[in-house]
Structures are given as C-alpha cells and as structure tokens.
Coordinates of C-alpha atoms and ligand atoms in Angstrom, one line a residue:
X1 CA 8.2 -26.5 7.1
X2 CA 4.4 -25.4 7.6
X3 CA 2.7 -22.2 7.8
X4 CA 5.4 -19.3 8.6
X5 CA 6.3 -18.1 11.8
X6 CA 4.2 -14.9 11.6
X7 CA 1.1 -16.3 10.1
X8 CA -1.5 -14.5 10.2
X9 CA -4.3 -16.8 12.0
X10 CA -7.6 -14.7 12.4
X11 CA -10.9 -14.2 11.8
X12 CA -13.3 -11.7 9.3
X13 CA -16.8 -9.6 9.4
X14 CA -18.2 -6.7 7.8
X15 CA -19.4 -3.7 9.3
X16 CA -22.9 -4.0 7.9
X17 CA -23.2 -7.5 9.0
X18 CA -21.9 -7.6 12.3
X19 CA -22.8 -3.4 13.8
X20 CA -26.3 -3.1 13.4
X21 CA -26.7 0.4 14.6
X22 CA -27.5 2.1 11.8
X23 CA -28.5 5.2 12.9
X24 CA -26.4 6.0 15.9
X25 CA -24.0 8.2 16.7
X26 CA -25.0 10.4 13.3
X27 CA -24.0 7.4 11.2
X28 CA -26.0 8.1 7.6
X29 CA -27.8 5.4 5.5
X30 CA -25.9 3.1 3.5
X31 CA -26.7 1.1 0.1
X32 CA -26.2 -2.1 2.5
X33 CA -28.5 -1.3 4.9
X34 CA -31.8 -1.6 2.4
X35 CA -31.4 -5.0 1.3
X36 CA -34.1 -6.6 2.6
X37 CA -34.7 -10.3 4.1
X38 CA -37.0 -12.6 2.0
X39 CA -37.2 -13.7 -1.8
X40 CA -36.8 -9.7 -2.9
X41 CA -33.7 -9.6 -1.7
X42 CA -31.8 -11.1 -4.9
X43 CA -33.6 -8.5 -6.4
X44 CA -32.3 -5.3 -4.6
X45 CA -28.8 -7.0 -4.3
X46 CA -29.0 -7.4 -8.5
X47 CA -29.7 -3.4 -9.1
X48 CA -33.3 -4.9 -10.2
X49 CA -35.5 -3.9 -8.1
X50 CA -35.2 -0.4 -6.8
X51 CA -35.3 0.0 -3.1
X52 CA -33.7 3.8 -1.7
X53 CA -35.8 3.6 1.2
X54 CA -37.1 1.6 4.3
X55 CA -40.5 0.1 3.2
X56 CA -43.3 -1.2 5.4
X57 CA -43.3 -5.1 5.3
X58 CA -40.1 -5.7 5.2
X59 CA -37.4 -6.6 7.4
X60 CA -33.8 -5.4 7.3
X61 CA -31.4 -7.4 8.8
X62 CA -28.5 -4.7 8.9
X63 CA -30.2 -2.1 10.7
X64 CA -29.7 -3.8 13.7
X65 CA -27.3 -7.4 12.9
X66 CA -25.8 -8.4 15.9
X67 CA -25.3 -5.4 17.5
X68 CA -21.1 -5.6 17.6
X69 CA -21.4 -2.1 18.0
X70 CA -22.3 -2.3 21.7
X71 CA -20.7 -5.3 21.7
X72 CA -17.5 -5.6 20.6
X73 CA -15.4 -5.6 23.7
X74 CA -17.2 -9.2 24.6
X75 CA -16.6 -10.4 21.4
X76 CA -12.9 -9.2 21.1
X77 CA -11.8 -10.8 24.9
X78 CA -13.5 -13.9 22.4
X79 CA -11.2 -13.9 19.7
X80 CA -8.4 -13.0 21.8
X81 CA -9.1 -16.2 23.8
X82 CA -8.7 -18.1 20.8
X83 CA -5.7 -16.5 19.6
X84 CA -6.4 -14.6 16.9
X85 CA -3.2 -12.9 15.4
X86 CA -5.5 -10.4 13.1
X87 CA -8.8 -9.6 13.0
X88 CA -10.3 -8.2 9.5
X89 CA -13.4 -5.7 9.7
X90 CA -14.3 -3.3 7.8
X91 CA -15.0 0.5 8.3
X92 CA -18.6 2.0 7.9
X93 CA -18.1 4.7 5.2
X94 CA -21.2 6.6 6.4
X95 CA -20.3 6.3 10.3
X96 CA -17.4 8.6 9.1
X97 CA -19.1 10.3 6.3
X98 CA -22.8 10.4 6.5
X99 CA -23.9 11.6 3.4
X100 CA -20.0 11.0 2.1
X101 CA -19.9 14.6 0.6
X102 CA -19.3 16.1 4.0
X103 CA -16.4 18.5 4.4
X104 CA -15.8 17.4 8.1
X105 CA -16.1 13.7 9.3
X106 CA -18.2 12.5 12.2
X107 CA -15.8 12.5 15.3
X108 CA -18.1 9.8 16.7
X109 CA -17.4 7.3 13.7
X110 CA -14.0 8.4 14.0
X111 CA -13.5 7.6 17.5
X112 CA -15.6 4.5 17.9
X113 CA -12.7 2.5 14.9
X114 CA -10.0 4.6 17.2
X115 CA -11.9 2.7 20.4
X116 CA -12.1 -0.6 18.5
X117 CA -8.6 -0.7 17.5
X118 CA -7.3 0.1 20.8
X119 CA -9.0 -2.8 21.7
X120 CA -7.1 -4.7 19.2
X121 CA -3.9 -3.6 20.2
X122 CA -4.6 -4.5 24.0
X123 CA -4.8 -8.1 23.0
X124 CA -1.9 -7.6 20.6
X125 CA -4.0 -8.3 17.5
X126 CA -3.1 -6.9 14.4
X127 CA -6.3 -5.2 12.6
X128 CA -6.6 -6.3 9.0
X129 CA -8.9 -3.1 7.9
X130 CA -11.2 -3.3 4.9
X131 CA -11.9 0.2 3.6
X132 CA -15.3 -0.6 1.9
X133 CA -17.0 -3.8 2.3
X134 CA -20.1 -3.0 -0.1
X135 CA -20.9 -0.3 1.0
X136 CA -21.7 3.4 -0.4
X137 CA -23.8 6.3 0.9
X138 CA -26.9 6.4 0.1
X139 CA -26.8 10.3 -0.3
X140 CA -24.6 9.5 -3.1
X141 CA -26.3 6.4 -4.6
X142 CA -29.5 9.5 -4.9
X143 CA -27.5 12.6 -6.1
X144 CA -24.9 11.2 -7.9
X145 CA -25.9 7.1 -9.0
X146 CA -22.9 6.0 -7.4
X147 CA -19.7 4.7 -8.7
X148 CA -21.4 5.5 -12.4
X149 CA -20.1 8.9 -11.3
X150 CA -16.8 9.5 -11.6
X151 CA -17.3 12.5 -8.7
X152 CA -17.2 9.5 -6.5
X153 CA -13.6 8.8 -6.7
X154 CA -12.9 12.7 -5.2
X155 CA -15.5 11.7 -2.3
X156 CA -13.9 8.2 -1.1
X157 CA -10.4 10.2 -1.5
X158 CA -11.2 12.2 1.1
X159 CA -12.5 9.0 2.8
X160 CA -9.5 7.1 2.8
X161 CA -6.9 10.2 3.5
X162 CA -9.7 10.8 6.6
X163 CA -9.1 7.3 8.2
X164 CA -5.4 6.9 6.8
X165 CA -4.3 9.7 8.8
X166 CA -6.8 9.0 11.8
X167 CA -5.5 5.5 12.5
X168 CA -1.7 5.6 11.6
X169 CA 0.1 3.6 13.9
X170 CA -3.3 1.7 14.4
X171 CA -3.6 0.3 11.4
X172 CA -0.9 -1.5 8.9
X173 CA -3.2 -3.8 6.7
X174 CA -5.6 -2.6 4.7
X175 CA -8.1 -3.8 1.5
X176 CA -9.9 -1.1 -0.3
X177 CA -12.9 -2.7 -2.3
X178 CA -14.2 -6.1 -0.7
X179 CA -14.8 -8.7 -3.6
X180 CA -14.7 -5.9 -6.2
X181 CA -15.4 -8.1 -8.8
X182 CA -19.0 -8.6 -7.3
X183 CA -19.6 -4.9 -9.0
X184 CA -20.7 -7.2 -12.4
X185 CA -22.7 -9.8 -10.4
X186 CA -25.0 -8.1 -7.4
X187 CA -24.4 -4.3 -8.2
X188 CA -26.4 -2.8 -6.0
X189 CA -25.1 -4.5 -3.1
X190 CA -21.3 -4.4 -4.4
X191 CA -21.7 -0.7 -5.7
X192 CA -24.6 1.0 -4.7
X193 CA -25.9 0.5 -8.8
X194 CA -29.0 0.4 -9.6
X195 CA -29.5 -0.5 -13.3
X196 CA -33.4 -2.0 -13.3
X197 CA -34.6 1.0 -15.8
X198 CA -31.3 0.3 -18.3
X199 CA -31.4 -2.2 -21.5
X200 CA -28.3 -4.5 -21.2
X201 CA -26.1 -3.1 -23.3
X202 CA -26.3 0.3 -21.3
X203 CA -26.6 -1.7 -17.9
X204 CA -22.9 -3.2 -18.9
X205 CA -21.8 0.0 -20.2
X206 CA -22.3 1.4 -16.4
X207 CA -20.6 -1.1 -14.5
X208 CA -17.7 -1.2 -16.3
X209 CA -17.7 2.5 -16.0
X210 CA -18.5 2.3 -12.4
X211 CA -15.6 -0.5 -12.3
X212 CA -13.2 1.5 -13.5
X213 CA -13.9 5.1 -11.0
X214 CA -13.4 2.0 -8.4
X215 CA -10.4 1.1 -9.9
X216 CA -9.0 4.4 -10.0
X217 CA -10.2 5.0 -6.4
X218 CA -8.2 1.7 -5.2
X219 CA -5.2 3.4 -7.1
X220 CA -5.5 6.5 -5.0
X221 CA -6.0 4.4 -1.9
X222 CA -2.9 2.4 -2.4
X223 CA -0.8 6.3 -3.3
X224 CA -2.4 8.0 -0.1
X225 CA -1.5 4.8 2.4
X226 CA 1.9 5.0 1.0
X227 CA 2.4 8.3 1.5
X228 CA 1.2 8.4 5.0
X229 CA 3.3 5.5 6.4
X230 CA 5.3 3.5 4.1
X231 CA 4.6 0.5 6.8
X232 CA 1.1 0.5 5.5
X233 CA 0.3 -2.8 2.9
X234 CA -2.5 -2.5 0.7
X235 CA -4.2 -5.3 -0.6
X236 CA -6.9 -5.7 -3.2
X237 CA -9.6 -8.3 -2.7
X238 CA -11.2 -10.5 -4.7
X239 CA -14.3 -13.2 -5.1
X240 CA -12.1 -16.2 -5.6
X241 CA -12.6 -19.5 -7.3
X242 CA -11.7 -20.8 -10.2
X243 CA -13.6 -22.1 -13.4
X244 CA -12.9 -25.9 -13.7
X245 CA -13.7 -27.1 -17.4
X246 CA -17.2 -29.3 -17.5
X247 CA -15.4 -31.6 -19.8
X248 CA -12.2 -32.3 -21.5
X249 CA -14.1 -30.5 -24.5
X250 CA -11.4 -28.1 -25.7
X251 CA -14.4 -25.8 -25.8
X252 CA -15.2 -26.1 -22.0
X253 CA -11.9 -25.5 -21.2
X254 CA -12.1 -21.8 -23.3
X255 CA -15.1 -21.0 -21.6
X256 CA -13.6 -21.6 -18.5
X257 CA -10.7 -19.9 -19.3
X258 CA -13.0 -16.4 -20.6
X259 CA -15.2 -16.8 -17.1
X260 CA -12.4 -16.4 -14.8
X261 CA -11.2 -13.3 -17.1
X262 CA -14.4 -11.8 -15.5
X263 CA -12.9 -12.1 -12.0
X264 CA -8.8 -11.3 -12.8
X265 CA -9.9 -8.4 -15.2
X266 CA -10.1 -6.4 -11.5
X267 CA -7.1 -7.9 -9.9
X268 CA -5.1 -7.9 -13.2
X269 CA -5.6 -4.2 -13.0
X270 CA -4.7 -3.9 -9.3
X271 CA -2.1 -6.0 -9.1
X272 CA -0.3 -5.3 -13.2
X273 CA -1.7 -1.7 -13.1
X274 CA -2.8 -1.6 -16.5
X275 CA -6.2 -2.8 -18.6
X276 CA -5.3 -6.4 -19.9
X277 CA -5.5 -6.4 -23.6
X278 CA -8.3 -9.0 -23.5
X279 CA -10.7 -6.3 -22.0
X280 CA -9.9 -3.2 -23.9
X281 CA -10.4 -5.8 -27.1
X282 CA -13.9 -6.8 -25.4
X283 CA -15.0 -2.7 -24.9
X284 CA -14.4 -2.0 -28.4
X285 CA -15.9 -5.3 -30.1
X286 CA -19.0 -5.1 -27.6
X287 CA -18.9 -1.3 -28.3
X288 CA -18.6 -0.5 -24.2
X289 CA -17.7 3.0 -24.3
X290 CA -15.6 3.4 -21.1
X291 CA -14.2 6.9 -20.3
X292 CA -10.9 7.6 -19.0
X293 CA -9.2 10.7 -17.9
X294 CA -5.7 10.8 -19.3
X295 CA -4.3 10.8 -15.9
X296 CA -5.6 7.1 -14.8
X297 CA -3.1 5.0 -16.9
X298 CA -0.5 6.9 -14.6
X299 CA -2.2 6.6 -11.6
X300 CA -3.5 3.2 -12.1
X301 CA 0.4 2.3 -13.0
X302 CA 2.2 3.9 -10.5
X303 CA 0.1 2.2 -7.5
X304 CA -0.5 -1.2 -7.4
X305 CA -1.2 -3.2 -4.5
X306 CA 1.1 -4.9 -2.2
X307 CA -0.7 -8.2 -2.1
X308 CA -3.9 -10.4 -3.1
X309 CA -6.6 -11.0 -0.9
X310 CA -9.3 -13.2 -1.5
X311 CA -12.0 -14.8 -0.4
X312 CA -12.8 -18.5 -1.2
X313 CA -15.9 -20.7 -0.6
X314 CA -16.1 -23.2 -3.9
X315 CA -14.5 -23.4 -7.3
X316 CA -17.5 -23.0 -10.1
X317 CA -17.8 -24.8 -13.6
X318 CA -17.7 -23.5 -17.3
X319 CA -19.1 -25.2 -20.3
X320 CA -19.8 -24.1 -23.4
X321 CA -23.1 -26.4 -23.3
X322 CA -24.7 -25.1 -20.5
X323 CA -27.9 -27.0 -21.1
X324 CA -26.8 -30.2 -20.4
X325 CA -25.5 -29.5 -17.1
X326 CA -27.1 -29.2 -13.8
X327 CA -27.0 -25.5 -12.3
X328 CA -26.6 -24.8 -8.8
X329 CA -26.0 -21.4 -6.9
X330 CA -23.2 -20.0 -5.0
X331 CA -23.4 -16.7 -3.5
X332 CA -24.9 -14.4 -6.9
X333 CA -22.6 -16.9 -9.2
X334 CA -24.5 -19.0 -10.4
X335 CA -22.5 -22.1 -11.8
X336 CA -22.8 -25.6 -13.4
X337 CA -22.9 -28.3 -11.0
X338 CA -19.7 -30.1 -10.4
X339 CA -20.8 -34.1 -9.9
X340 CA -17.8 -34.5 -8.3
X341 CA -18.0 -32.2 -5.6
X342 CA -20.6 -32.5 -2.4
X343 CA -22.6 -29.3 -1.5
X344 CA -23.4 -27.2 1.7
X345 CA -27.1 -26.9 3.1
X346 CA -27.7 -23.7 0.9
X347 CA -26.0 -25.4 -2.3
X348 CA -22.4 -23.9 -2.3
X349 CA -20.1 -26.5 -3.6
X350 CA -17.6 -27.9 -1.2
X351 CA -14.0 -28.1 -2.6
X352 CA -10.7 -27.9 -0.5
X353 CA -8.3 -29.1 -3.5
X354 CA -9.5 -25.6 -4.9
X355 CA -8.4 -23.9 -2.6
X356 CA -4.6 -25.0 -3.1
X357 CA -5.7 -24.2 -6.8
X358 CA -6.6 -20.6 -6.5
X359 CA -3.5 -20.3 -4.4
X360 CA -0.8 -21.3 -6.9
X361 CA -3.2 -19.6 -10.0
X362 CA -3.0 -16.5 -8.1
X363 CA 0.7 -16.9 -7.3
X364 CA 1.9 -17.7 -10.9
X365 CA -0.5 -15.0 -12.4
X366 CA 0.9 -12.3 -9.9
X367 CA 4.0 -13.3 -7.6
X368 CA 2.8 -11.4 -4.7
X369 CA 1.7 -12.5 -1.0
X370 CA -1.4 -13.8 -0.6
X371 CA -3.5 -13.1 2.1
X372 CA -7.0 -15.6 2.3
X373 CA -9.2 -13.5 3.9
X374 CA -12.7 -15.1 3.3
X375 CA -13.4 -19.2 4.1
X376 CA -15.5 -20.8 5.9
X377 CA -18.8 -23.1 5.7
X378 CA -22.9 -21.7 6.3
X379 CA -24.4 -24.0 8.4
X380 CA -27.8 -24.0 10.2
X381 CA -26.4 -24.8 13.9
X382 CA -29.0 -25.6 16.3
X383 CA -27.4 -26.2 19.9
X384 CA -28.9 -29.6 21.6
X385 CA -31.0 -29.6 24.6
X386 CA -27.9 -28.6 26.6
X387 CA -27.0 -25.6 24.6
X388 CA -23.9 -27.0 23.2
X389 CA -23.4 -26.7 19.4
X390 CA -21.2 -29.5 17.9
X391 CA -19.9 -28.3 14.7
X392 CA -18.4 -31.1 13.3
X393 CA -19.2 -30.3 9.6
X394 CA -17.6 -26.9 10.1
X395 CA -14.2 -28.6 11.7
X396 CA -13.5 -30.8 8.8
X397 CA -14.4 -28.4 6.3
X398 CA -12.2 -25.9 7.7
X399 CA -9.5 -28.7 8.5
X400 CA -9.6 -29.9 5.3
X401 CA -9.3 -26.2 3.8
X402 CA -6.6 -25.2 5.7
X403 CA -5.0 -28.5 4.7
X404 CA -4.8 -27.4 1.2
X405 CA -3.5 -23.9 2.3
X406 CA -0.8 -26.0 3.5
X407 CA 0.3 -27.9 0.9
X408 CA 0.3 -24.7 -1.5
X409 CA 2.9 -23.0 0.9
X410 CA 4.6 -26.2 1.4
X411 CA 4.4 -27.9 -1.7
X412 CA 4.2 -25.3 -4.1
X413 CA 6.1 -22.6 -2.5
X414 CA 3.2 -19.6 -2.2
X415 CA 4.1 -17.3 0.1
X416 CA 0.6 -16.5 1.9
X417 CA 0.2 -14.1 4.9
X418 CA -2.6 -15.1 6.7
X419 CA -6.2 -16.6 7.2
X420 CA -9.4 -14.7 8.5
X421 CA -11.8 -17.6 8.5
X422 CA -15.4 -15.9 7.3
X423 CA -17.9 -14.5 9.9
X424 CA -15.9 -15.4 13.1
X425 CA -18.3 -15.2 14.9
X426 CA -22.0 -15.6 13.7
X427 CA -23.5 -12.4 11.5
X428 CA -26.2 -11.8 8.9
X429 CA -26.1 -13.5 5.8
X430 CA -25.0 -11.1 2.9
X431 CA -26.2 -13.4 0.0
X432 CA -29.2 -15.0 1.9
X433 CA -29.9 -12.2 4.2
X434 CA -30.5 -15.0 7.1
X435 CA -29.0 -15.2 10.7
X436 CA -29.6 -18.7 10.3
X437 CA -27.0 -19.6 7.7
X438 CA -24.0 -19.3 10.2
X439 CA -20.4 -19.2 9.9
X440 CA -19.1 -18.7 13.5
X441 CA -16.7 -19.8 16.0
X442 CA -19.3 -18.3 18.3
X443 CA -22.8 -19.2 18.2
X444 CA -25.1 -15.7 18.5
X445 CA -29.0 -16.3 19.6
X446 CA -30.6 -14.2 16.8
X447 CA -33.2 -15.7 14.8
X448 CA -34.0 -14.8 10.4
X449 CA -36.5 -11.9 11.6
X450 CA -34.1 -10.4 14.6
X451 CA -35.7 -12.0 17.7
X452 CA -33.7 -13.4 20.2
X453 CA -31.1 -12.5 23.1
X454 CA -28.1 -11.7 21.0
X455 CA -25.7 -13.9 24.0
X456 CA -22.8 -15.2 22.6
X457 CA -21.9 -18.8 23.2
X458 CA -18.7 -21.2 22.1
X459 CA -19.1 -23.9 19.8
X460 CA -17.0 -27.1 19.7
X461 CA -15.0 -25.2 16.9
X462 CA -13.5 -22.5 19.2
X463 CA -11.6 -24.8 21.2
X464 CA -10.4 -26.3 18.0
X465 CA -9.3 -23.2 16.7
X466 CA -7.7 -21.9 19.4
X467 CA -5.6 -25.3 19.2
X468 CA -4.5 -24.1 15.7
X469 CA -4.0 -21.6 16.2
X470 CA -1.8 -22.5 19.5
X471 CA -0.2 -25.2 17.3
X472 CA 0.4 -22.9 14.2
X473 CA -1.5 -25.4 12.1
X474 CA 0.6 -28.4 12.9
X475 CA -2.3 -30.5 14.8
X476 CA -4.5 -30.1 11.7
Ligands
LIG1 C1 -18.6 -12.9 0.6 C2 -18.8 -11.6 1.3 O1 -19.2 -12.8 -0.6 O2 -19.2 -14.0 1.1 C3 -19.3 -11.6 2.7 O3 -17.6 -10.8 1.2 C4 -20.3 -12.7 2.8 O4 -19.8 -10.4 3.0 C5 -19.6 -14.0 2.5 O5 -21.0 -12.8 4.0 C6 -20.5 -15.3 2.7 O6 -21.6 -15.2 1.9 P1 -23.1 -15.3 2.6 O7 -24.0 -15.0 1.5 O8 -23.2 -16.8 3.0 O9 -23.1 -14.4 3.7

C-alpha cells in the first residue's frame, strides 16, 4: 500500500508570480499585474480600490517576479534533479492574447509554452497546465468589465481552442480557473472585477453573474479539450478547506455547513454539472438576478470535469457567534481562530488532519480523482552566515501533510493523482504581495521591493524532496 505507482510528485507556480516580464515579447497587461505591494494591496485584490493603471509610488511585484521567463531552463534542470513527475504552471492569457479580443495570437507567447514544455518533456516531466491562474486582460477588464460580461466566455473560447490545439501531444493535464471560488472573496485579483462604485446587493448580483460566464467558460474548456484529444483530463480547481464547527452548538455546525456551500457551489457545478438547489433557492430569496442563456444547462451538463484539484493550506472555523471568537486571516478568508490549531508567521492556521478531511469530503461529495495541487508553508527563510537555509519548519509541515494524504488513500480509499507542493521554488506572494513570505524548495535572492541577484540556491528541503520523491513517499 502507499501512494500509487504513478503518483504524481511535483511542484506548482503561476505565471504572474514566477515570469515577470510583463511586457516582452508583445505580451499585454493583465489584471494581475497591477496589484500593488504594500497595505493597498488588499484593496485592489478586493475590487475596492480601483487601480487600471501603473501609478507612481508604488511597486508591482509582477512586472518583473522572479524573472522564470529568462530563467526557466535553470530552474527546470532544478526540479528535474529532484524528481519531479509534473510540474503545474500556468499559461499567461495576455502572452497569447494581448488585449484577448485579438483575431490572431502572439506566435511569441505561443512559442515560448511550446519552448517550455519541450523542456518538460526532455526531463520526462509531465506538465500539469493551468489555463488561467487569476488572470484576465486588462483590455477586457476596460471595455467589457470582465467576466460581468458574458462576451468574455466567446474570447477565452478562442483562448483555450488557441493553446488546445497548439500544445496537443504537449500537454495532457489541464485546470481551467485556478481557485475559482476566490471570484466571491478577492475579485479583482480572481476575475479582473472591480465592484468599489456598486452597493452590496448589486456587487453580489455581479459576481455571481461573473461566476457563472466562468462556469460556462470551464464547460466549454472541458468540451473543446475533449474534442481535440480525448487523452486530455480536465480538472477544476478549488480554494480548499473545510469549515470545522466552533462548537458542538448545533448552530455552529449549520453555519459551517452553509460556509463551505460558498466554496462547493463552484465545484458542485463542475463536477455534477448542474446549479445545486441550495443556490438557485438563495438567488431567488436574496433576489440575485442571474441570467442564463437556455443553452448553458446543456453545456454546463454535458461537460463536467474529469477530476478535482485543489489547493489546501488550513481548514477555517464557522460559528454562528462570531463575536466571541478570535479572528485570524488566511489568504482573503478571513476565519475564526481555531485554539487548537498552531499558526504560520503570517497567521495561516496549520492543520495536516485537514488535509485527510478535505480529501475524503471531496471524495464522498464527488467520486472522482483528486489531484492536490496547492500545499505548502510561507516562511521568512533567511540563509545563515554560510548561505545555507535550513528549513526545518517547512520539512515537517510538509511531512506531516503528506502524511495525512497518505492515510486518506490508504485508509480511506481516495484515489488521488498527484501533489504539486505550492511555489516550488520561491515566487511573489499573491495574498501578501511579498518575496519574503517564501514557499520554495529553492531559495531565490529577491527582496519585498525587487532588489537582489535573482540566484537560485537549495535549501535543506530539496534534498529531502528529492528522497520522496525517490522513495515514492515511503521514508516520510
Ligand atoms: C493560492 C493561490 O491562493 O495560494 C496562489 O492559488 C498563492 O496563487 C497561494 O500564491 C499562496 O498564497 P500566498 O498569498 O501566500 O501567496
């Protein structure tokens, strides 16, 4: 017993994270690319505070990240040392549509993914592709307010048949919307929304709209990979973590219950393909008017996903007494402190048991493969005076994570794919903004306002990975 044969052992970034090179090689501004370091970035992220353009006094940690752009043959020969299986990225939308109405794509953005999966290939690791990881054109956040807009669904169409057909035979695995359930939390970052001139009611009114052109648009996704190759697998990916009840209070245990029907409204759709009755109840007694064409109950039907992807960091809490609790953050979910759980330096809750938790919830709910694509701990690594960077607190974290993945497909009988461990190698901080709060295998020298010499060096995890990766998870 143990993890399967073919696991999946790997590692995970995001384009706007990790590429930096904004503006090269024609690629067009993106929604991502404008959220600024420093205390207005929960702002921007939020749809708040409006932000469409560069603005003097600010710094912007995308435009330039860690430059994988130039650099990801180094860092590929890296994860290839340690073993890596798959590698999940994502694809810049605007590096292959600029604007994203374009009738022709960029052949540079087309051939620099070509480049970087050849790369994959020649190290016989499997890409794990996500199709947008937050981001949308800014052309079409101005002319059309984004995914409020249901023209958007026609535009990323043509998107996904572009880079379907460009990398068949590349590329098997794929995710369309990273975290889509973020779209109600950070909407600006998630979905290029901005909502900081709408009252609330109309604010929810457009993300739900917005949610469900993105839901459609996943649909299509998941029709057009089939149709191209049937070896393609689509997945749909979610912010994962699951409501624990404050209290035995039969009323913390419904509010619980209600919170995590925020998150598996999205994947209930995916995954089901159709609107659970809970939501369509909640439109029409919250008076959300959400339009539908006639022809999305078919589409969203006829295409579901293959499997469910998620990423996991912490479980959260629900009470129905909020006031009595202590609050502490966690990426844009805010949550009630759980006083049995210990935190990370920035606050997030540290909880391997609920990882095995989300695991069999997501199996039972759905009874399709699992794929963990986001875990991992933030941590301000500073090397020591020889440059080495023992990362003890990352190693048991992850150990004792993995642990729990273990014991689900052991114990419990989940049948999960793989595991892309979060920001492989050290990248900007999409909550935070900082370089400082790193996740890597690989240290990067890169300080919180972009100075340093970008070299890559190996932290006491790598080694250890590479030995579970070697071991298939049995020396953990
Ligand atoms: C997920 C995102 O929310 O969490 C990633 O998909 C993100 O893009 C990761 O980086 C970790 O969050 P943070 O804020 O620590 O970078």
């Amino acid at each position: 017993m143990g993890f399967p044969k073919n696991f999946l052992w790997g590692g995970a970034t995001a384009a706007n994270q990790y590429e930096g090179a904004y503006n090269v090689d024609g690629r067009g501004l993106a929604n991502v690319d404008l959220l600024p370091a420093g205390e207005d970035r929960r702002a921007v992220v939020c749809g708040e505070k409006k932000m469409f353009d560069f603005q003097d006094g600010y710094f912007y940690p995308a435009m330039n990240a860690i430059d994988g752009y130039h650099r990801y043959k180094e860092d590929m020969a890296l994860f290839a040392e340690m073993g890596f299986k798959t590698y999940r990225m994502s694809i810049s939308w605007t590096r292959i549509f600029p604007n994203g109405d374009e009738e022709m794509p960029n052949e540079k953005g087309l051939k620099y993914y070509e480049d970087v999966f050849k790369e994959c290939k020649k190290y016989n690791i499997e890409p794990l592709v996500t199709i947008s990881h937050f981001d949308v054109p800014m052309y079409l956040v101005e002319k059309y307010g984004s995914w409020r807009s249901r023209e958007m669904i026609g535009f990323f169409e043509k998107y996904c048949r572009t880079i379907l057909t460009r990398y068949k035979g590349l590329v098997k695995y794929w995710l369309v919307f990273n975290e889509i359930n973020m779209i109600l939390h950070a909407p600006f970052m998630g979905a290029g929304l901005y909502i900081g001139d709408l009252d609330e009611k109309e604010a929810e009114r457009v993300k739900y709209q917005a949610a469900h052109h993105e839901l459609v648009a996943n649909a299509l996704a998941v029709k057009i990979a089939h149709e191209i190759d049937s070896e393609n697998q689509v997945g749909c990916m979610l912010a994962g973590g699951k409501h624990y009840p404050y209290s035995c209070d039969p009323n913390d245990v419904l509010v619980s219950q209600l919170r995590d029907r925020e998150d598996y409204f999205f994947s209930d759709v995916q995954a089901r393909g159709e609107y659970p009755s809970y939501m369509l109840r909640k439109f029409e007694r919250e008076g959300i008017q959400v339009d539908f064409e006639e022809e999305d109950i078919e589409i969203l039907k006829e295409n579901t996903v293959d499997f469910i992807s998620f990423s996991y960091y912490m479980s959260r809490v629900g009470t129905a007494n909020p006031e009595i609790a202590e609050q502490t953050t966690g990426n844009v979910f805010d949550s009630v402190k759980n006083p049995y759980l210990p935190s990370s330096e920035w606050g997030w809750q540290i909880d391997p048991v609920g990882m095995r938790v989300i695991l069999v919830e997501l199996y039972d709910r759905y009874q399709k493969p699992l794929f963990v694509v986001e875990n991992g701990l933030g941590v301000n690594d500073i090397p020591d005076s020889e440059g080495n960077i023992n990362d003890d607190e990352r190693i048991n974290y992850l150990t004792d994570h993995m642990k729990a993945m273990k014991d689900a497909i052991d114990l419990d009988g989940v049948p999960v794919m793989g595991y892309t461990m979060w920001g492989c190698i050290d990248i900007v901080s999409a909550g935070s903004g900082e370089m400082k709060k790193r996740y890597g295998f690989i240290y990067v020298d890169r300080d919180n306002l972009g100075n340093g010499t970008l070299k890559r060096t190996k932290k006491k995890s790598f080694d250890w990975y590479k030995k579970v990766i070697a071991s298939n998870g049995e020396i953990l």
